[in-house]
Tab-separated table of C-alpha atoms in Angstrom:
chain	number	residue	atom	x	y	z
A	1	MET	CA	138.606	147.369	62.003
A	2	ARG	CA	141.011	149.795	63.689
A	3	LEU	CA	143.602	151.685	61.605
A	4	LEU	CA	147.280	151.123	62.367
A	5	LEU	CA	149.751	153.969	62.841
A	6	SER	CA	151.451	154.871	59.561
A	7	LYS	CA	155.208	155.291	59.704
A	8	ARG	CA	155.104	157.296	56.504
A	9	THR	CA	152.512	159.716	57.889
A	10	ILE	CA	154.486	160.263	61.108
A	11	ALA	CA	157.695	160.773	59.136
A	12	LEU	CA	156.010	163.319	56.842
A	13	ARG	CA	154.658	165.212	59.848
A	14	LEU	CA	158.086	165.382	61.467
A	15	VAL	CA	159.682	166.486	58.183
A	16	GLY	CA	156.951	169.116	57.769
A	17	LEU	CA	157.462	170.470	61.268
A	18	ALA	CA	161.251	170.527	60.805
A	19	ALA	CA	160.864	172.363	57.476
A	20	LEU	CA	158.558	174.912	59.097
A	21	ALA	CA	161.042	175.445	61.949
A	22	LEU	CA	163.925	175.911	59.442
A	23	PHE	CA	161.844	178.369	57.411
A	24	PHE	CA	161.139	180.582	60.415
A	25	GLY	CA	164.730	180.142	61.589
A	26	TRP	CA	165.961	181.310	58.162
A	27	LEU	CA	163.697	184.340	58.336
A	28	PHE	CA	165.008	185.336	61.765
A	29	GLU	CA	168.470	183.882	61.232
A	30	LEU	CA	167.881	181.520	64.251
A	31	ALA	CA	167.596	178.129	62.554
A	32	THR	CA	169.346	176.168	65.332
A	33	GLU	CA	167.255	177.773	68.038
A	34	PHE	CA	163.999	177.072	66.205
A	35	LEU	CA	164.945	173.408	65.666
A	36	LEU	CA	165.800	173.141	69.385
A	37	LEU	CA	162.418	174.646	70.329
A	38	LEU	CA	160.723	172.171	67.997
A	39	CYS	CA	162.461	169.193	69.663
A	40	ILE	CA	161.625	170.510	73.128
A	41	GLY	CA	157.965	170.943	72.091
A	42	ILE	CA	157.760	167.426	70.629
A	43	ILE	CA	159.366	165.952	73.760
A	44	GLY	CA	156.983	167.911	76.007
A	45	TRP	CA	153.999	166.808	73.926
A	46	HIS	CA	155.032	163.156	74.265
A	47	TYR	CA	155.669	163.463	78.016
A	48	LYS	CA	152.255	165.060	78.456
A	49	HIS	CA	150.621	162.000	76.901
A	50	LEU	CA	152.905	159.661	78.861
A	51	PHE	CA	151.685	161.254	82.080
A	52	LEU	CA	148.076	160.909	80.851
A	53	LEU	CA	148.725	157.230	80.106
A	54	ASP	CA	150.367	156.642	83.500
A	55	LYS	CA	147.502	158.362	85.307
A	56	TRP	CA	144.876	156.334	83.402
A	57	LEU	CA	146.608	152.994	83.967
A	58	TRP	CA	147.538	153.351	87.635
A	59	ARG	CA	145.480	156.070	89.292
A	60	ASP	CA	142.190	156.663	87.469
A	61	ARG	CA	139.258	154.381	88.295
A	62	LYS	CA	137.475	154.971	85.003
A	63	LEU	CA	137.775	152.421	82.223
A	64	SER	CA	137.388	154.791	79.264
A	65	PRO	CA	140.690	156.151	77.830
A	66	PRO	CA	141.755	159.799	78.204
A	67	ALA	CA	141.465	162.257	75.308
A	68	GLY	CA	144.726	162.395	73.380
A	69	ASP	CA	146.096	164.090	70.292
A	70	GLY	CA	147.262	162.563	67.092
A	71	SER	CA	148.914	159.166	67.234
A	72	TRP	CA	148.603	158.999	71.024
A	73	GLN	CA	144.814	158.737	70.716
A	74	GLN	CA	145.266	155.603	68.659
A	75	VAL	CA	147.583	154.228	71.356
A	76	PHE	CA	144.994	154.986	74.055
A	77	ASP	CA	142.219	153.408	71.992
A	78	GLY	CA	144.348	150.342	71.311
A	79	ILE	CA	145.110	149.819	75.002
A	80	TYR	CA	141.437	150.300	75.864
A	81	TYR	CA	140.433	147.777	73.197
A	82	ARG	CA	142.946	145.232	74.549
A	83	GLN	CA	141.768	145.782	78.114
A	84	ARG	CA	138.144	145.282	77.158
A	85	LYS	CA	139.002	142.118	75.231
A	86	SER	CA	141.054	140.844	78.185
A	87	ARG	CA	138.225	141.579	80.643
A	88	LYS	CA	135.805	139.680	78.442
A	89	LYS	CA	138.206	136.733	78.211
A	90	ASN	CA	138.759	136.760	81.991
A	91	LYS	CA	135.011	136.829	82.562
A	92	GLU	CA	134.585	133.784	80.313
A	93	LEU	CA	137.430	131.997	82.110
A	94	ARG	CA	135.926	132.756	85.523
A	95	ALA	CA	132.569	131.427	84.348
A	96	LEU	CA	134.294	128.303	83.022
A	97	VAL	CA	136.178	127.751	86.292
A	98	ARG	CA	132.965	128.326	88.254
A	99	ARG	CA	131.138	125.723	86.153
A	100	PHE	CA	134.017	123.280	86.642
A	101	ARG	CA	133.960	123.796	90.405
A	102	ASP	CA	130.180	123.532	90.575
A	103	GLY	CA	130.380	120.272	88.652
A	104	ALA	CA	133.135	118.983	90.935
A	105	GLU	CA	131.099	119.937	94.008
A	106	ALA	CA	128.114	118.010	92.646
A	107	LEU	CA	130.103	114.787	92.259
A	108	PRO	CA	129.514	112.062	94.885
A	109	ASP	CA	133.290	111.699	95.344
A	110	ALA	CA	135.932	113.876	96.930
A	111	ILE	CA	138.146	115.602	94.329
A	112	VAL	CA	141.653	116.976	94.937
A	113	VAL	CA	143.651	118.603	92.102
A	114	LEU	CA	147.393	118.098	92.657
A	115	SER	CA	150.485	119.421	90.898
A	116	ASN	CA	153.407	117.180	89.979
A	117	ASP	CA	155.106	117.827	93.324
A	118	TRP	CA	151.911	116.696	95.142
A	119	THR	CA	150.925	120.181	96.291
A	120	ILE	CA	147.197	120.924	96.459
A	121	VAL	CA	145.839	123.166	93.717
A	122	TRP	CA	142.160	122.820	94.621
A	123	CYS	CA	139.734	120.478	96.410
A	124	ASN	CA	135.960	120.265	96.751
A	125	LYS	CA	133.942	120.329	99.974
A	126	LEU	CA	133.598	116.542	100.132
A	127	ALA	CA	137.396	116.235	100.268
A	128	GLN	CA	137.327	118.453	103.339
A	129	GLN	CA	134.694	116.207	104.953
A	130	LEU	CA	136.274	112.841	104.079
A	131	ALA	CA	140.020	113.537	104.207
A	132	GLY	CA	140.070	116.437	106.684
A	133	LEU	CA	141.519	118.936	104.175
A	134	ARG	CA	140.900	122.666	104.649
A	135	TRP	CA	140.317	125.030	101.767
A	136	PRO	CA	141.832	127.500	100.989
A	137	MET	CA	144.195	127.183	103.983
A	138	ASP	CA	145.772	123.998	102.563
A	139	GLU	CA	146.410	125.463	99.120
A	140	ARG	CA	150.015	124.744	97.989
A	141	GLN	CA	150.461	122.297	100.872
A	142	ARG	CA	151.800	118.830	100.028
A	143	ILE	CA	149.074	116.188	100.261
A	144	ASP	CA	151.460	113.676	101.877
A	145	ASN	CA	152.126	116.185	104.686
A	146	LEU	CA	148.388	116.320	105.433
A	147	ILE	CA	147.552	112.612	105.004
A	148	ARG	CA	150.276	111.019	107.095
A	149	ASN	CA	149.372	107.387	106.513
A	150	PRO	CA	152.541	105.408	105.537
A	151	GLU	CA	150.613	103.351	102.974
A	152	PHE	CA	149.377	106.514	101.282
A	153	GLN	CA	152.880	107.975	101.167
A	154	GLN	CA	154.171	104.726	99.659
A	155	PHE	CA	151.302	104.899	97.159
A	156	LEU	CA	152.537	108.335	96.006
A	157	LYS	CA	156.186	107.290	96.016
A	158	LEU	CA	155.732	104.200	93.822
A	159	GLN	CA	153.256	105.987	91.511
A	160	GLN	CA	151.594	102.695	90.611
A	161	PHE	CA	148.162	104.172	90.091
A	162	ASP	CA	146.600	101.300	88.116
A	163	SER	CA	144.842	100.023	91.240
A	164	ALA	CA	143.074	101.935	94.004
A	165	LEU	CA	144.252	102.189	97.603
A	166	GLU	CA	141.854	101.400	100.472
A	167	LEU	CA	142.544	103.046	103.821
A	168	VAL	CA	140.726	103.907	107.014
A	169	SER	CA	139.596	107.542	107.106
A	170	PRO	CA	142.012	109.878	108.952
A	171	LEU	CA	138.990	111.374	110.730
A	172	THR	CA	137.218	108.238	111.999
A	173	GLU	CA	138.043	104.541	112.104
A	174	ASP	CA	134.465	103.587	111.182
A	175	VAL	CA	134.844	104.924	107.621
A	176	THR	CA	136.820	103.215	104.833
A	177	LEU	CA	138.044	105.363	101.934
A	178	GLU	CA	139.224	104.416	98.451
A	179	TYR	CA	141.986	106.580	96.939
A	180	ARG	CA	142.381	106.602	93.151
A	181	MET	CA	144.918	108.760	91.253
A	182	LEU	CA	144.440	109.886	87.634
A	183	GLN	CA	146.618	111.931	85.275
A	184	TYR	CA	145.032	115.355	84.854
A	185	GLY	CA	146.561	117.477	82.102
A	186	GLU	CA	150.316	117.569	81.528
A	187	LYS	CA	151.546	118.589	84.983
A	188	GLN	CA	148.664	117.741	87.300
A	189	HIS	CA	147.017	114.747	88.943
A	190	LEU	CA	143.462	114.192	90.070
A	191	LEU	CA	143.008	112.412	93.402
A	192	ILE	CA	139.534	110.874	93.760
A	193	ILE	CA	138.497	109.811	97.257
A	194	ARG	CA	135.374	107.660	97.662
A	195	ASP	CA	133.580	106.488	100.787
A	196	ILE	CA	133.261	102.714	100.360
A	197	THR	CA	132.182	101.943	103.928
A	198	GLN	CA	128.743	100.757	102.871
A	199	LEU	CA	130.174	98.634	100.045
A	200	LYS	CA	132.586	96.954	102.445
A	201	GLN	CA	129.770	96.329	104.905
A	202	LEU	CA	127.558	94.848	102.174
A	203	GLU	CA	130.419	92.645	101.017
A	204	GLN	CA	130.961	91.440	104.583
A	205	ILE	CA	127.217	90.828	105.001
A	206	ARG	CA	127.228	88.790	101.780
A	207	LYS	CA	130.161	86.700	102.989
A	208	ASP	CA	128.558	86.205	106.399
A	209	PHE	CA	125.263	85.293	104.746
A	210	VAL	CA	126.831	82.593	102.549
A	211	ALA	CA	128.821	81.224	105.499
A	212	ASN	CA	125.796	81.208	107.813
A	213	VAL	CA	123.459	79.578	105.288
A	214	SER	CA	126.056	76.908	104.601
A	215	HIS	CA	126.494	76.330	108.330
A	216	GLU	CA	122.752	76.235	109.022
A	217	LEU	CA	122.120	73.687	106.263
A	218	ARG	CA	125.187	71.594	107.010
A	219	THR	CA	124.099	70.746	110.562
A	220	PRO	CA	120.750	69.065	109.730
A	221	LEU	CA	122.234	67.469	106.615
A	222	THR	CA	125.017	65.950	108.729
A	223	VAL	CA	122.433	64.521	111.128
A	224	LEU	CA	120.394	63.038	108.278
A	225	GLN	CA	123.492	61.626	106.603
A	226	GLY	CA	124.636	60.008	109.862
A	227	TYR	CA	121.326	58.219	110.419
A	228	LEU	CA	121.001	57.183	106.769
A	229	GLU	CA	124.490	55.660	106.839
A	230	MET	CA	123.353	53.474	109.754
A	231	MET	CA	120.518	52.065	107.680
A	232	ASP	CA	120.330	49.984	104.532
A	233	ALA	CA	117.833	47.605	103.018
A	234	SER	CA	119.328	44.533	104.737
A	235	SER	CA	119.744	45.860	108.281
A	236	MET	CA	117.163	48.234	109.716
A	237	PRO	CA	117.693	49.494	113.284
A	238	PRO	CA	115.529	48.135	116.117
A	239	GLY	CA	112.139	49.710	116.749
A	240	PRO	CA	113.104	52.118	119.587
A	241	VAL	CA	116.227	53.250	117.707
A	242	TRP	CA	114.272	53.726	114.475
A	243	GLN	CA	111.562	55.657	116.310
A	244	LYS	CA	114.158	58.050	117.763
A	245	ALA	CA	116.014	58.345	114.448
A	246	HIS	CA	112.783	58.980	112.582
A	247	GLY	CA	111.824	61.764	114.992
A	248	VAL	CA	115.228	63.431	114.791
A	249	MET	CA	115.329	63.257	110.991
A	250	LEU	CA	111.805	64.661	110.776
A	251	ASP	CA	112.748	67.549	113.085
A	252	GLN	CA	115.879	68.312	111.057
A	253	THR	CA	113.904	68.168	107.804
A	254	LYS	CA	111.344	70.610	109.221
A	255	ARG	CA	114.161	72.851	110.356
A	256	MET	CA	115.672	72.938	106.857
A	257	ASP	CA	112.248	73.560	105.350
A	258	ALA	CA	111.625	76.460	107.763
A	259	LEU	CA	115.021	77.926	106.918
A	260	VAL	CA	114.404	77.711	103.169
A	261	GLN	CA	110.915	79.186	103.533
A	262	GLN	CA	112.212	82.132	105.546
A	263	LEU	CA	115.036	82.700	103.079
A	264	LEU	CA	112.504	82.755	100.241
A	265	THR	CA	110.284	85.142	102.215
A	266	LEU	CA	113.197	87.477	102.902
A	267	SER	CA	114.327	87.334	99.276
A	268	ARG	CA	110.795	88.047	98.030
A	269	ILE	CA	110.405	91.060	100.325
A	270	GLU	CA	113.796	92.501	99.355
A	271	ALA	CA	113.200	92.003	95.624
A	272	ALA	CA	109.645	93.359	95.652
A	273	ALA	CA	109.138	96.670	93.909
A	274	LYS	CA	107.679	99.661	95.680
A	275	VAL	CA	103.907	99.260	95.886
A	276	HIS	CA	100.920	101.371	96.791
A	277	PHE	CA	99.191	100.029	99.879
A	278	ASP	CA	95.559	99.905	98.720
A	279	GLU	CA	94.685	96.607	100.403
A	280	VAL	CA	92.781	96.857	103.683
A	281	VAL	CA	94.340	94.617	106.335
A	282	ASP	CA	91.950	93.426	109.055
A	283	VAL	CA	94.594	93.324	111.773
A	284	PRO	CA	92.170	92.507	114.676
A	285	ALA	CA	90.946	89.383	112.824
A	286	MET	CA	94.539	88.453	111.953
A	287	LEU	CA	95.650	88.803	115.568
A	288	ALA	CA	92.694	86.721	116.725
A	289	LEU	CA	94.002	83.810	114.615
A	290	LEU	CA	97.559	84.425	115.809
A	291	GLU	CA	96.272	84.360	119.404
A	292	GLN	CA	94.877	80.866	118.852
A	293	GLU	CA	98.186	79.746	117.336
A	294	ALA	CA	100.049	81.342	120.257
A	295	HIS	CA	97.988	79.368	122.798
A	296	SER	CA	98.787	76.147	120.911
A	297	LEU	CA	102.506	76.995	120.889
A	298	ASN	CA	102.299	77.925	124.577
A	299	ARG	CA	101.041	74.552	125.853
A	300	ASP	CA	104.446	73.441	127.061
A	301	LYS	CA	105.663	76.874	128.153
A	302	GLN	CA	102.589	77.779	130.209
A	303	HIS	CA	103.062	81.536	129.820
A	304	GLN	CA	100.386	84.009	130.822
A	305	LEU	CA	99.324	85.454	127.461
A	306	VAL	CA	97.403	88.751	127.357
A	307	PHE	CA	96.163	90.221	124.052
A	308	ARG	CA	94.887	93.839	124.127
A	309	ILE	CA	93.462	94.457	120.662
A	310	ASP	CA	91.542	97.491	119.354
A	311	PRO	CA	88.758	95.836	117.278
A	312	ASP	CA	88.307	98.908	115.041
A	313	LEU	CA	91.967	99.525	114.221
A	314	LYS	CA	92.622	98.503	110.619
A	315	VAL	CA	95.374	99.563	108.245
A	316	THR	CA	96.304	99.396	104.584
A	317	GLY	CA	99.304	97.325	103.599
A	318	ILE	CA	100.410	93.890	102.440
A	319	THR	CA	98.538	91.272	104.445
A	320	GLU	CA	101.018	88.399	104.238
A	321	GLU	CA	103.997	90.595	105.092
A	322	LEU	CA	102.303	92.139	108.130
A	323	ARG	CA	101.155	88.702	109.278
A	324	SER	CA	104.770	87.523	109.055
A	325	ALA	CA	105.948	90.477	111.175
A	326	PHE	CA	103.238	89.978	113.841
A	327	SER	CA	103.779	86.230	113.940
A	328	ASN	CA	107.576	86.432	114.254
A	329	LEU	CA	107.441	88.847	117.190
A	330	ILE	CA	104.776	86.857	119.067
A	331	THR	CA	106.486	83.512	118.395
A	332	ASN	CA	109.895	84.838	119.517
A	333	ALA	CA	108.413	86.068	122.798
A	334	ILE	CA	106.910	82.636	123.507
A	335	LYS	CA	110.045	80.702	122.512
A	336	TYR	CA	112.647	82.772	124.339
A	337	THR	CA	110.769	83.613	127.547
A	338	PRO	CA	111.467	81.083	130.326
A	339	ASP	CA	108.568	78.792	131.275
A	340	GLY	CA	105.732	80.381	133.238
A	341	GLY	CA	106.505	83.920	132.069
A	342	SER	CA	104.167	86.777	131.235
A	343	ILE	CA	103.649	88.084	127.676
A	344	GLU	CA	101.478	91.018	126.607
A	345	VAL	CA	100.499	91.761	123.000
A	346	VAL	CA	99.087	95.233	122.277
A	347	TRP	CA	97.483	96.668	119.120
A	348	GLN	CA	96.102	100.178	119.639
A	349	ARG	CA	95.968	103.737	118.347
A	350	GLU	CA	98.615	106.117	119.564
A	351	HIS	CA	98.876	109.692	118.256
A	352	GLN	CA	97.110	108.793	114.975
A	353	LYS	CA	99.502	105.893	114.482
A	354	ALA	CA	98.859	102.158	114.803
A	355	LEU	CA	101.052	100.743	117.562
A	356	PHE	CA	101.949	97.063	117.874
A	357	ARG	CA	103.934	95.954	120.927
A	358	VAL	CA	105.002	92.623	122.388
A	359	THR	CA	106.310	92.767	125.960
A	360	ASP	CA	107.713	89.911	128.038
A	361	ASN	CA	109.318	89.495	131.473
A	362	GLY	CA	112.043	87.149	130.236
A	363	GLU	CA	115.792	87.213	130.662
A	364	GLY	CA	116.290	90.377	128.637
A	365	ILE	CA	119.072	91.198	126.181
A	366	ALA	CA	122.338	93.063	126.748
A	367	ALA	CA	122.721	96.432	125.023
A	368	HIS	CA	125.577	95.323	122.746
A	369	HIS	CA	123.347	92.582	121.310
A	370	VAL	CA	120.248	94.759	120.788
A	371	LYS	CA	121.646	96.813	117.914
A	372	ARG	CA	122.532	93.635	115.966
A	373	LEU	CA	119.363	91.625	116.516
A	374	THR	CA	117.948	92.381	113.054
A	375	GLU	CA	121.057	91.075	111.284
A	376	ARG	CA	120.578	87.802	109.461
A	377	PHE	CA	121.549	84.742	111.491
A	378	TYR	CA	122.655	86.852	114.447
A	379	ARG	CA	122.012	85.036	117.725
A	380	VAL	CA	122.360	86.187	121.311
A	381	ASP	CA	122.684	82.613	122.606
A	382	GLU	CA	123.595	80.045	119.956
A	383	ALA	CA	122.697	77.004	122.043
A	384	ARG	CA	119.343	78.365	123.245
A	385	THR	CA	118.354	79.418	119.721
A	386	ARG	CA	119.115	75.996	118.278
A	387	SER	CA	117.150	74.280	121.014
A	388	THR	CA	114.089	76.377	120.153
A	389	GLY	CA	114.431	75.711	116.423
A	390	GLY	CA	115.141	79.336	115.500
A	391	THR	CA	116.727	80.179	112.139
A	392	GLY	CA	118.050	83.647	112.976
A	393	LEU	CA	116.024	85.224	110.154
A	394	GLY	CA	112.798	86.216	111.929
A	395	LEU	CA	113.782	89.722	113.007
A	396	ALA	CA	115.533	90.359	109.670
A	397	ILE	CA	112.198	89.644	107.959
A	398	VAL	CA	110.395	91.944	110.422
A	399	LYS	CA	112.895	94.722	109.685
A	400	HIS	CA	112.361	94.534	105.911
A	401	VAL	CA	108.564	94.276	106.219
A	402	LEU	CA	108.430	97.371	108.421
A	403	SER	CA	110.774	99.257	106.096
A	404	ARG	CA	108.350	98.627	103.209
A	405	HIS	CA	105.509	99.887	105.424
A	406	HIS	CA	107.404	103.082	106.351
A	407	SER	CA	108.108	101.996	109.909
A	408	ARG	CA	110.944	100.502	111.953
A	409	LEU	CA	111.354	98.054	114.795
A	410	MET	CA	111.996	99.514	118.260
A	411	ILE	CA	113.679	97.220	120.782
A	412	PHE	CA	113.886	98.019	124.496
A	413	SER	CA	115.494	95.403	126.685
A	414	GLU	CA	117.410	95.091	129.920
A	415	PRO	CA	118.991	91.937	131.332
A	416	LYS	CA	116.796	90.288	134.000
A	417	HIS	CA	113.970	92.769	133.301
A	418	GLY	CA	112.438	91.488	130.075
A	419	SER	CA	112.107	92.941	126.568
A	420	SER	CA	109.722	95.015	124.481
A	421	PHE	CA	109.510	94.821	120.674
A	422	SER	CA	107.291	97.427	119.041
A	423	PHE	CA	106.606	99.390	115.881
A	424	ALA	CA	104.144	102.074	114.803
A	425	LEU	CA	102.584	102.238	111.345
A	426	PRO	CA	102.324	105.845	110.078
A	427	PRO	CA	98.976	107.749	109.989
A	428	GLU	CA	98.698	107.490	106.199
A	429	LEU	CA	98.334	103.692	106.520
A	430	VAL	CA	95.793	103.828	109.377
A	431	LEU	CA	92.106	103.704	108.436
A	432	PRO	CA	89.751	106.157	110.153
A	433	VAL	CA	87.367	104.663	112.717
A	434	ALA	CA	84.292	105.212	110.509
A	435	THR	CA	85.884	103.412	107.554
A	436	ALA	CA	87.014	100.500	109.724
A	437	THR	CA	83.535	100.169	111.278
A	438	LYS	CA	81.876	100.140	107.872
A	439	SER	CA	84.324	97.454	106.754
A	440	ASN	CA	83.431	95.348	109.801
A	441	ARG	CA	79.699	95.573	108.964
A	442	LYS	CA	80.289	94.480	105.383
A	443	SER	CA	82.397	91.490	106.461
A	444	SER	CA	79.803	90.402	109.073
A	445	ALA	CA	76.988	90.676	106.505
């Protein structure tokens, strides 16, 4: 603990020095002169230490205090002690601010600290990316001068911050942002900006899905209801009418069954947990069966079907899911290629990957449709799809199956020049030739 300056001690020293000056003044009969010299000496001594203090505080680079005499040394030591304590406190505050900023930078949302007059105190990097703010150039700038949206300015003016505000990003129209304001301390607000584009898209997909499923089921149900209302136990329709009605109702029932089955398949694939692909899938044997089914489906279409299959190319994966992907792509090519077309199915090695490709010389698909083909219930031609019995879920199933097998569907198409649907399974799912050959020998035995 540091000692404080004693008023009594200082007073005694001054009295002692004055007495000494009076004594010598009495001896030489110059008392006034000696007292004057004493005052001048004391003033000079104090000014000397004042200059030392000024030099230490404003000009010297060293932190340690200068050497002083008497009470001035205690003053120097006290200032040094306060400085050291202040430096320690500032260091702790800087570390605290750094931790706060690091935490704010790690958040998945944009953070802007605002004062009561809506000037920017601080913002993280995500705020710069989402809202177009610049730090530190925008420090002390009003947020409503930088985000010029009228709805946002009204949001600040009304100060009704119980609900969030959704606006299009000022940087791009494809991004939707959610603005939420919170009280932060006594004289500050915290503006939280969140990118909700994906949530809005998922919500729209959910709405579209419910609407499309309802529409898809309503059509066959309406047909069935219409025919059933024509019939009762007392008056059955004539034979030809009943035969036609029976065929139509059977077709509509099959259509509903196919839709429900594909919905269940899609739901099962989406809900399935991540799995390790330890099961060996004999793709050549699977494609041989699908080739027979394709020829049966092709009787009316009379396409030229060509299957180019590598007999030793096997993979690991989920058999039923891969079969669904292969089958959907082959069936779509047969259904949507005009009669008498040409379809080629390829399964081969390519750069250590397993490549599957279905190519046709059909009508092709416009570029603005291609990027949406894997959406549920999306159709290029509504009338043509209904006439072929399509549900609009086939390519959505293919997309999810390939995603689970670490691959993705590639679509190349040009109007009047046909289409190509392909995907490549990664090398880690492809069995080496020796392993596949050994597997073939075991199965044949």
